[in-house]
mmCIF file of N, CA, C and O in Angstrom:
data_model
loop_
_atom_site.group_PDB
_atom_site.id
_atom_site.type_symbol
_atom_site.label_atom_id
_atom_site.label_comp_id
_atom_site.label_asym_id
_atom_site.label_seq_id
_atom_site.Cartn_x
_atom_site.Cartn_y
_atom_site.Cartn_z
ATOM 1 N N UNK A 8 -2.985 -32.237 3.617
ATOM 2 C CA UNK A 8 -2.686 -33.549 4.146
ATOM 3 C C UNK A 8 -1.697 -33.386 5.311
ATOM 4 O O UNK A 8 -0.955 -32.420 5.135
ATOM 5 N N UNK A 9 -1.527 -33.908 6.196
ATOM 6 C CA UNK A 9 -0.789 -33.589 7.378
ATOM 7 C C UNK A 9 -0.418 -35.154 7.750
ATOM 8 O O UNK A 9 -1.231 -36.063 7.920
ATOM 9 N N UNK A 10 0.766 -35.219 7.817
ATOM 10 C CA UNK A 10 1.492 -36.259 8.174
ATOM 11 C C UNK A 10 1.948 -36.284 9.933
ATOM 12 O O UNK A 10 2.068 -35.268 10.617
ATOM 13 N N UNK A 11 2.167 -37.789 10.448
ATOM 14 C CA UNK A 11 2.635 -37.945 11.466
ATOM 15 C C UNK A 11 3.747 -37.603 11.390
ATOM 16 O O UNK A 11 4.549 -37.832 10.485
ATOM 17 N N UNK A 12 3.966 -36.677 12.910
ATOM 18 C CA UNK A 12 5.454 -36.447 13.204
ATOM 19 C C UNK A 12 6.132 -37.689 13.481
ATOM 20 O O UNK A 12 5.594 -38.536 14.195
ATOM 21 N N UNK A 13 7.590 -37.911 12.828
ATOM 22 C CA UNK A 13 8.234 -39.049 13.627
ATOM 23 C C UNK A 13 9.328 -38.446 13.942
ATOM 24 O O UNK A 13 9.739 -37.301 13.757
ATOM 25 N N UNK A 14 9.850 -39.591 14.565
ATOM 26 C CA UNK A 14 11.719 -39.453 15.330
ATOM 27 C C UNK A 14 12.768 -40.677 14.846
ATOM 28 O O UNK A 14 12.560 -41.690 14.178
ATOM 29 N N UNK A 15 13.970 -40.150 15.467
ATOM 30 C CA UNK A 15 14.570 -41.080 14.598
ATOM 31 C C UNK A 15 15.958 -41.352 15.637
ATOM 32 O O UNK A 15 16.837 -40.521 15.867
ATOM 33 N N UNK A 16 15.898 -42.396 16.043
ATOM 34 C CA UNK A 16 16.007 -43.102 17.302
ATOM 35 C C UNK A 16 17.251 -44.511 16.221
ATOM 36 O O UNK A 16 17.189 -45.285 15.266
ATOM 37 N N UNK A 17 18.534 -43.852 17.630
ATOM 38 C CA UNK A 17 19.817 -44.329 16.924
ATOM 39 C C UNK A 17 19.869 -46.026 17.715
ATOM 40 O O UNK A 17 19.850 -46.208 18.933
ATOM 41 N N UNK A 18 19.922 -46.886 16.883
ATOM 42 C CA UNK A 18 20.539 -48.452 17.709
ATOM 43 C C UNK A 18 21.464 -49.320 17.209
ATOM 44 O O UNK A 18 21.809 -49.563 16.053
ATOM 45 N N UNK A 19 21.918 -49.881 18.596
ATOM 46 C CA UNK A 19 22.877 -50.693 17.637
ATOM 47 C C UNK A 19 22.744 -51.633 16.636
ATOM 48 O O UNK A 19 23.607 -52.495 16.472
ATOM 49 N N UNK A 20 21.474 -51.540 15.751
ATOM 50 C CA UNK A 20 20.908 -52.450 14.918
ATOM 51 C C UNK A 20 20.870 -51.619 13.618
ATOM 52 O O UNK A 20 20.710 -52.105 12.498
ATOM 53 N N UNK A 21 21.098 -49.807 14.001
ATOM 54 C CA UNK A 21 20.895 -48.693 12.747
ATOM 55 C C UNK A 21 19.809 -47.928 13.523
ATOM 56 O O UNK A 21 19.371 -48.108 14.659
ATOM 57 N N UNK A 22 19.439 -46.834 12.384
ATOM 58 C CA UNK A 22 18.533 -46.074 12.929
ATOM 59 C C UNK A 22 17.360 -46.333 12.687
ATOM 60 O O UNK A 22 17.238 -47.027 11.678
ATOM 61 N N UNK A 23 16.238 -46.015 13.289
ATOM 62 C CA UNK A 23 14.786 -46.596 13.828
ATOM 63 C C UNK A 23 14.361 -45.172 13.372
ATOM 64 O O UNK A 23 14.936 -44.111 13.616
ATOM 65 N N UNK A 24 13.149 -45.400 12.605
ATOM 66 C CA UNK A 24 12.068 -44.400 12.418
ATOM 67 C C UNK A 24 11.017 -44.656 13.384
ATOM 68 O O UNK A 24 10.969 -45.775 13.895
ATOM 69 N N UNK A 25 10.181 -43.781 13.699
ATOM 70 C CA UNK A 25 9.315 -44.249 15.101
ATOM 71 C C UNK A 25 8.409 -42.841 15.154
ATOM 72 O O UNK A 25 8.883 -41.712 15.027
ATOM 73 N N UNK A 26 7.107 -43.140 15.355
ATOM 74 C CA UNK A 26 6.115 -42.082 15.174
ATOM 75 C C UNK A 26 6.552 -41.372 16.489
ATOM 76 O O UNK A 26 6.916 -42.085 17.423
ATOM 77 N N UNK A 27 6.544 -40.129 16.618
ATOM 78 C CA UNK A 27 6.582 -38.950 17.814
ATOM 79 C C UNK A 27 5.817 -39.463 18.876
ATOM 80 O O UNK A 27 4.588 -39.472 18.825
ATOM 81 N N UNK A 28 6.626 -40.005 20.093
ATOM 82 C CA UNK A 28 5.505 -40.499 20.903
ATOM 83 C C UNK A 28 6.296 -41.793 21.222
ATOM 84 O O UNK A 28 6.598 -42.103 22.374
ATOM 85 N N UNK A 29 6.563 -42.413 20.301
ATOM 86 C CA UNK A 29 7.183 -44.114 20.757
ATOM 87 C C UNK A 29 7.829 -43.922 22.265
ATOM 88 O O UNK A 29 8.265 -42.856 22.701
ATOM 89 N N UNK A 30 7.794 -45.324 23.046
ATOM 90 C CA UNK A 30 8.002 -45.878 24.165
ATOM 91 C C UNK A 30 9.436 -46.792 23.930
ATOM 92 O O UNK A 30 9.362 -47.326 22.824
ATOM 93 N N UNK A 31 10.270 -47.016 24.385
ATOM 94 C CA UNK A 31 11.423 -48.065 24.270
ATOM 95 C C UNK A 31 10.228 -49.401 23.999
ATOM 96 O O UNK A 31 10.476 -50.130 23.038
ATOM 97 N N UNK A 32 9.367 -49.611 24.563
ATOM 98 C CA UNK A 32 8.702 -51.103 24.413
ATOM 99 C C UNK A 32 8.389 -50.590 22.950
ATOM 100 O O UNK A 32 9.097 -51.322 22.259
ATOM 101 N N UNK A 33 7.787 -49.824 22.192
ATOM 102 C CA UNK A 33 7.411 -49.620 20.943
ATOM 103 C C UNK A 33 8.392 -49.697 19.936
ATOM 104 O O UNK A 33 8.203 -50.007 18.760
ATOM 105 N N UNK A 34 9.779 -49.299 20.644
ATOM 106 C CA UNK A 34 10.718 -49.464 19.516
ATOM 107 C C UNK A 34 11.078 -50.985 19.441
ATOM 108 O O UNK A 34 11.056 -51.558 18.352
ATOM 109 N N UNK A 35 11.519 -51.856 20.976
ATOM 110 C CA UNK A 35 11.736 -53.260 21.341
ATOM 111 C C UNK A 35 10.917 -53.869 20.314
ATOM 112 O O UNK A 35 11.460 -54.762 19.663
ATOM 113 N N UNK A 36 9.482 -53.506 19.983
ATOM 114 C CA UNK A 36 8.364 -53.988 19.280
ATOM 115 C C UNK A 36 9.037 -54.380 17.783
ATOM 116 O O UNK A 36 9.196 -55.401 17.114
ATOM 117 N N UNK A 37 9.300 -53.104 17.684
ATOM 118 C CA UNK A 37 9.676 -53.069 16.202
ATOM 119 C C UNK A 37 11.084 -53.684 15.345
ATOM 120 O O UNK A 37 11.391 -53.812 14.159
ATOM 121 N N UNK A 38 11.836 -54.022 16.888
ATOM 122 C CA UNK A 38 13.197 -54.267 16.468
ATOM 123 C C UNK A 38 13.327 -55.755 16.556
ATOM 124 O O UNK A 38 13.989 -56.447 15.783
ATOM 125 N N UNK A 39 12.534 -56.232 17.712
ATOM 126 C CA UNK A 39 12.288 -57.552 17.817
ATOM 127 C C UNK A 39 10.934 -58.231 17.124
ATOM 128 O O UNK A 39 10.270 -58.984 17.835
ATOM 129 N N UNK A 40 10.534 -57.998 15.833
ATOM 130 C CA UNK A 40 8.860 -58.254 15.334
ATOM 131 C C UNK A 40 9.465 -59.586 15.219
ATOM 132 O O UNK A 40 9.015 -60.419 16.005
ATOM 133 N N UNK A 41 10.488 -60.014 14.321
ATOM 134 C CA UNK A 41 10.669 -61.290 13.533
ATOM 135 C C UNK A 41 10.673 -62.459 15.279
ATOM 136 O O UNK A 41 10.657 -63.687 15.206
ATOM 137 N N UNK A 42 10.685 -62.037 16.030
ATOM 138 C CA UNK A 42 10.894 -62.975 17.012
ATOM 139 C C UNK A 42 9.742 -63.057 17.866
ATOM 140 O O UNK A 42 8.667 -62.467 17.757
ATOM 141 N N UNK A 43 10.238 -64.104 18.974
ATOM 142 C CA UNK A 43 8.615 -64.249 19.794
ATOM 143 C C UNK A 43 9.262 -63.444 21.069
ATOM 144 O O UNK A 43 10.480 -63.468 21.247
ATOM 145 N N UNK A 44 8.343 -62.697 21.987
ATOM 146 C CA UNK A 44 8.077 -62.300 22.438
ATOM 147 C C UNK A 44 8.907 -62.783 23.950
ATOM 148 O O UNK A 44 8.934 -62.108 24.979
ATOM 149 N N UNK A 45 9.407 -63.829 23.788
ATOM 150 C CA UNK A 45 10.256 -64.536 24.905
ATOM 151 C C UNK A 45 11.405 -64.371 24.865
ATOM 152 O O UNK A 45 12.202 -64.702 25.743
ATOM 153 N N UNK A 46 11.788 -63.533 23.259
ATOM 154 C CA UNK A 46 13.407 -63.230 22.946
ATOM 155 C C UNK A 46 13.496 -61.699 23.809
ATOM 156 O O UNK A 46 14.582 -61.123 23.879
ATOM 157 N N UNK A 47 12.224 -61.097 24.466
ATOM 158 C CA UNK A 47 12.940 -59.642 25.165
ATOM 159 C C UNK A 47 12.677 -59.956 26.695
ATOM 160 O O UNK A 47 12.464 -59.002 27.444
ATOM 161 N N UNK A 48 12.683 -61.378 27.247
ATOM 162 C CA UNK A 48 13.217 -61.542 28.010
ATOM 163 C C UNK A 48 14.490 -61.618 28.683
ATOM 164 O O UNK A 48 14.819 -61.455 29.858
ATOM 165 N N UNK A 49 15.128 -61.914 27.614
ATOM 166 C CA UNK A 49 16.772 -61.924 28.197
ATOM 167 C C UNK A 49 17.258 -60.565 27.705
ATOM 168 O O UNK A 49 18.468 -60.349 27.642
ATOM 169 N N UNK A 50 16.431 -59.709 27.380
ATOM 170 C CA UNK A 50 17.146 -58.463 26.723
ATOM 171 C C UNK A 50 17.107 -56.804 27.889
ATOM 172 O O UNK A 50 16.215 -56.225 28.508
ATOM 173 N N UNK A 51 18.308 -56.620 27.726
ATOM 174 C CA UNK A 51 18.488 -55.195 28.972
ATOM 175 C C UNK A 51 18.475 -54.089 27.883
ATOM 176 O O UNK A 51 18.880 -54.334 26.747
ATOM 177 N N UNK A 52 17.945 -52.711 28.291
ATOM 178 C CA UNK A 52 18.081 -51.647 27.860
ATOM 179 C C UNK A 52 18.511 -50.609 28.114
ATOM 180 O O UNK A 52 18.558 -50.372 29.321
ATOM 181 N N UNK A 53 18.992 -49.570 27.221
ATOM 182 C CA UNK A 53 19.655 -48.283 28.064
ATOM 183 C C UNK A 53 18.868 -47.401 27.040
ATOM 184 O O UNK A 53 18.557 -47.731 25.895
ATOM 185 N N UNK A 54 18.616 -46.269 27.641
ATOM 186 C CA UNK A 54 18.966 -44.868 26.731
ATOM 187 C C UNK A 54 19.763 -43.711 27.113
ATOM 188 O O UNK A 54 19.763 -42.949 28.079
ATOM 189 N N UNK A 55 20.572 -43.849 25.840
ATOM 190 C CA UNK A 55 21.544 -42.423 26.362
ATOM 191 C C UNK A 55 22.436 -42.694 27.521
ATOM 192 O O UNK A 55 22.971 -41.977 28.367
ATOM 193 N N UNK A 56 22.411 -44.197 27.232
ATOM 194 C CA UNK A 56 23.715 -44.506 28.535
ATOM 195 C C UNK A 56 23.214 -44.326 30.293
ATOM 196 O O UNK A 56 23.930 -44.072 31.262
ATOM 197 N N UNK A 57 21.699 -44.573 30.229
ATOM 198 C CA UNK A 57 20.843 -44.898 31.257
ATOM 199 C C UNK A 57 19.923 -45.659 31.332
ATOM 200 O O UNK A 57 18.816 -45.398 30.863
ATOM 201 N N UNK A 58 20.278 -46.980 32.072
ATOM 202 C CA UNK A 58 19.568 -47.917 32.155
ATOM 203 C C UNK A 58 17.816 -47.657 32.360
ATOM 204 O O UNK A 58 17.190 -46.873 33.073
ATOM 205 N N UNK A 59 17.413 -48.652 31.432
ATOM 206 C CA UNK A 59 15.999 -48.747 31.610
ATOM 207 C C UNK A 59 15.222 -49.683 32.114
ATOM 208 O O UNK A 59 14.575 -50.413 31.363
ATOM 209 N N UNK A 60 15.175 -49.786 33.261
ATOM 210 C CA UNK A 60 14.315 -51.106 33.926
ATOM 211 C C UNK A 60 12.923 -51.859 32.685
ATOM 212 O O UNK A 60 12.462 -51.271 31.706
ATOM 213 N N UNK A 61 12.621 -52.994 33.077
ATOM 214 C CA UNK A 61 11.449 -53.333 32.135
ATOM 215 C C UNK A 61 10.468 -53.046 32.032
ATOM 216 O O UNK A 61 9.664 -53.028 31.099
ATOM 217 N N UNK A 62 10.446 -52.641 33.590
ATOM 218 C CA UNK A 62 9.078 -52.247 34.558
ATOM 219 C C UNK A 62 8.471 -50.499 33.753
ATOM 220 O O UNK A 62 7.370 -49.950 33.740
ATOM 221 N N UNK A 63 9.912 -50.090 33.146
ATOM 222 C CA UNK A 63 9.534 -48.654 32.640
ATOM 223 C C UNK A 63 9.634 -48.569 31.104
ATOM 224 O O UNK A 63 9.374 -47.581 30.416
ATOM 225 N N UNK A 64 10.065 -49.802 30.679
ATOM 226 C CA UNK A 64 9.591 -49.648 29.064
ATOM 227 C C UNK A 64 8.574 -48.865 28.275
ATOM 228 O O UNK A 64 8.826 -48.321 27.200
ATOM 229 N N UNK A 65 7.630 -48.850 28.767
ATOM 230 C CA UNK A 65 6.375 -48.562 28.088
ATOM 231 C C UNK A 65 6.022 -47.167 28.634
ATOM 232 O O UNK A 65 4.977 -46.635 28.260
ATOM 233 N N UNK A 66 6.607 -46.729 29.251
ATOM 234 C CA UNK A 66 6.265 -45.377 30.218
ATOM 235 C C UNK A 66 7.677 -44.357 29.870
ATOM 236 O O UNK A 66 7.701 -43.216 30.330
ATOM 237 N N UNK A 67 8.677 -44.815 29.133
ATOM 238 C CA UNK A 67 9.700 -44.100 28.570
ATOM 239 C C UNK A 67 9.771 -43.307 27.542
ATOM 240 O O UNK A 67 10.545 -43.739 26.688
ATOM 241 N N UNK A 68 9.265 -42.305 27.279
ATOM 242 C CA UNK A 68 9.032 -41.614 25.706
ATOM 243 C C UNK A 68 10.694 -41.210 25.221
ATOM 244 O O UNK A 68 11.546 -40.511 25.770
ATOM 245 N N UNK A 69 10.696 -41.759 24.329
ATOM 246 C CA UNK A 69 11.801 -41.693 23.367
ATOM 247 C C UNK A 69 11.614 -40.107 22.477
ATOM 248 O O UNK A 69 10.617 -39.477 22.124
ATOM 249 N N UNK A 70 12.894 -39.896 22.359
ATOM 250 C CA UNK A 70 12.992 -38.149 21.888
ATOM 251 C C UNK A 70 14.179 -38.751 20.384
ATOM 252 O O UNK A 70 15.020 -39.650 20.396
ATOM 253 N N UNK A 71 13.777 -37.842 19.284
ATOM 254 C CA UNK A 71 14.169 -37.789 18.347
ATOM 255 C C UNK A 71 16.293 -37.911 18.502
ATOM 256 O O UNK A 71 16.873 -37.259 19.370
ATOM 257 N N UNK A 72 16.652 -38.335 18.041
ATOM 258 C CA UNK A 72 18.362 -38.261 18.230
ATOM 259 C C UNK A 72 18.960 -39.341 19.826
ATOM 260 O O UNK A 72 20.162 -39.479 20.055
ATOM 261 N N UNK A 73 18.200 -39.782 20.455
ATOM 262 C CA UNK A 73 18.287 -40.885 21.367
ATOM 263 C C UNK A 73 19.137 -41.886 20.957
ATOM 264 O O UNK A 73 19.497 -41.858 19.780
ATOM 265 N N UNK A 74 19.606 -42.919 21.802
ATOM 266 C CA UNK A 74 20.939 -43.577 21.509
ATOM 267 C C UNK A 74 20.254 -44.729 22.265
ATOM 268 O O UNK A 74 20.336 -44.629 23.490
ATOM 269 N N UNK A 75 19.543 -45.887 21.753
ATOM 270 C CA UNK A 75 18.886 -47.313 22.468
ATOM 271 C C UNK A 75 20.217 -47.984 22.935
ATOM 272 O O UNK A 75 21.086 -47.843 22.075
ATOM 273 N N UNK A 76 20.608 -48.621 23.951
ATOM 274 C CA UNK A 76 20.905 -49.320 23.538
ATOM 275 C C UNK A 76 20.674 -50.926 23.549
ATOM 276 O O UNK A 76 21.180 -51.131 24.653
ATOM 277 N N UNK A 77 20.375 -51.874 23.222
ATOM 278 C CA UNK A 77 19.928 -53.644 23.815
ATOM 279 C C UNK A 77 20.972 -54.207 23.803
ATOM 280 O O UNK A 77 21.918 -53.985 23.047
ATOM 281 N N UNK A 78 20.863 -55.315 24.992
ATOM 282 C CA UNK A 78 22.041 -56.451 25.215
ATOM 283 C C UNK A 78 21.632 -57.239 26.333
ATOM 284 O O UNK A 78 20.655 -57.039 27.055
ATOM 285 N N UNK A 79 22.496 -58.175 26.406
ATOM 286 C CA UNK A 79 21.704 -59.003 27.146
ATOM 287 C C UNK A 79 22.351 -58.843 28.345
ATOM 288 O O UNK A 79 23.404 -58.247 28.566
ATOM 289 N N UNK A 80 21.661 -59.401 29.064
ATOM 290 C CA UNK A 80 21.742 -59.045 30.720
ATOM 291 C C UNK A 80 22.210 -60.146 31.285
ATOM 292 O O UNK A 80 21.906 -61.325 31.101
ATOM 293 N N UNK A 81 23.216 -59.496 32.207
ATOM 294 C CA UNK A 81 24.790 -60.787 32.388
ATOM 295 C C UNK A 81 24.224 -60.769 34.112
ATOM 296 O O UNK A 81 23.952 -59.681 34.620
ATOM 297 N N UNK A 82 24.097 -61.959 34.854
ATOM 298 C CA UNK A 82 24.120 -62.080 35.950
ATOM 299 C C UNK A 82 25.068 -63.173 36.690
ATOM 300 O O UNK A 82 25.557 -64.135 36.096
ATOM 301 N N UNK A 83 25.235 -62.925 37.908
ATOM 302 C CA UNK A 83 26.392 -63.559 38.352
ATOM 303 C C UNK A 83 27.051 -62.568 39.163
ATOM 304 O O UNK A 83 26.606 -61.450 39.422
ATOM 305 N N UNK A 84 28.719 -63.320 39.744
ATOM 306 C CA UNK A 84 29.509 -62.792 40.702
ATOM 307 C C UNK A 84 30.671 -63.170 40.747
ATOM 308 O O UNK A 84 31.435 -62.721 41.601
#
């Protein structure tokens, strides 16, 4: 029997199990399920203390021991 590799992807919500392979949008997925889909609009991301545009969510492969972080995105001057 051969099992999926996963990773285990640190947030400020706790740690995230996540099949080998997950995307920041895959983890967003999982962290935001209970909500609609309009709640990761106001939401900014980092990994590892490097911002992640939205535009690259889904194109970001997340590595085992990673540090997410979400918050919301402050605009103004």
């Amino acid at each position: 029997m051969t099992s999926t590799p996963s990773i285990t992807v640190n947030t400020d919500q706790g740690a995230l199990q996540l099949p080998a392979g997950s995307t920041v949008l895959d983890a967003l997925a999982q962290l935001f399920a209970a909500q609609d889909s309009a709640a990761l609009q106001g939401v900014a991301t980092a990994v590892n203390g490097d911002f992640v545009p939205r535009a690259l969510r889904g194109q970001t492969v997340l590595q085992h021991g990673d540090h997410l972080l979400c918050f919301s995105a402050i605009t103004g001057g």
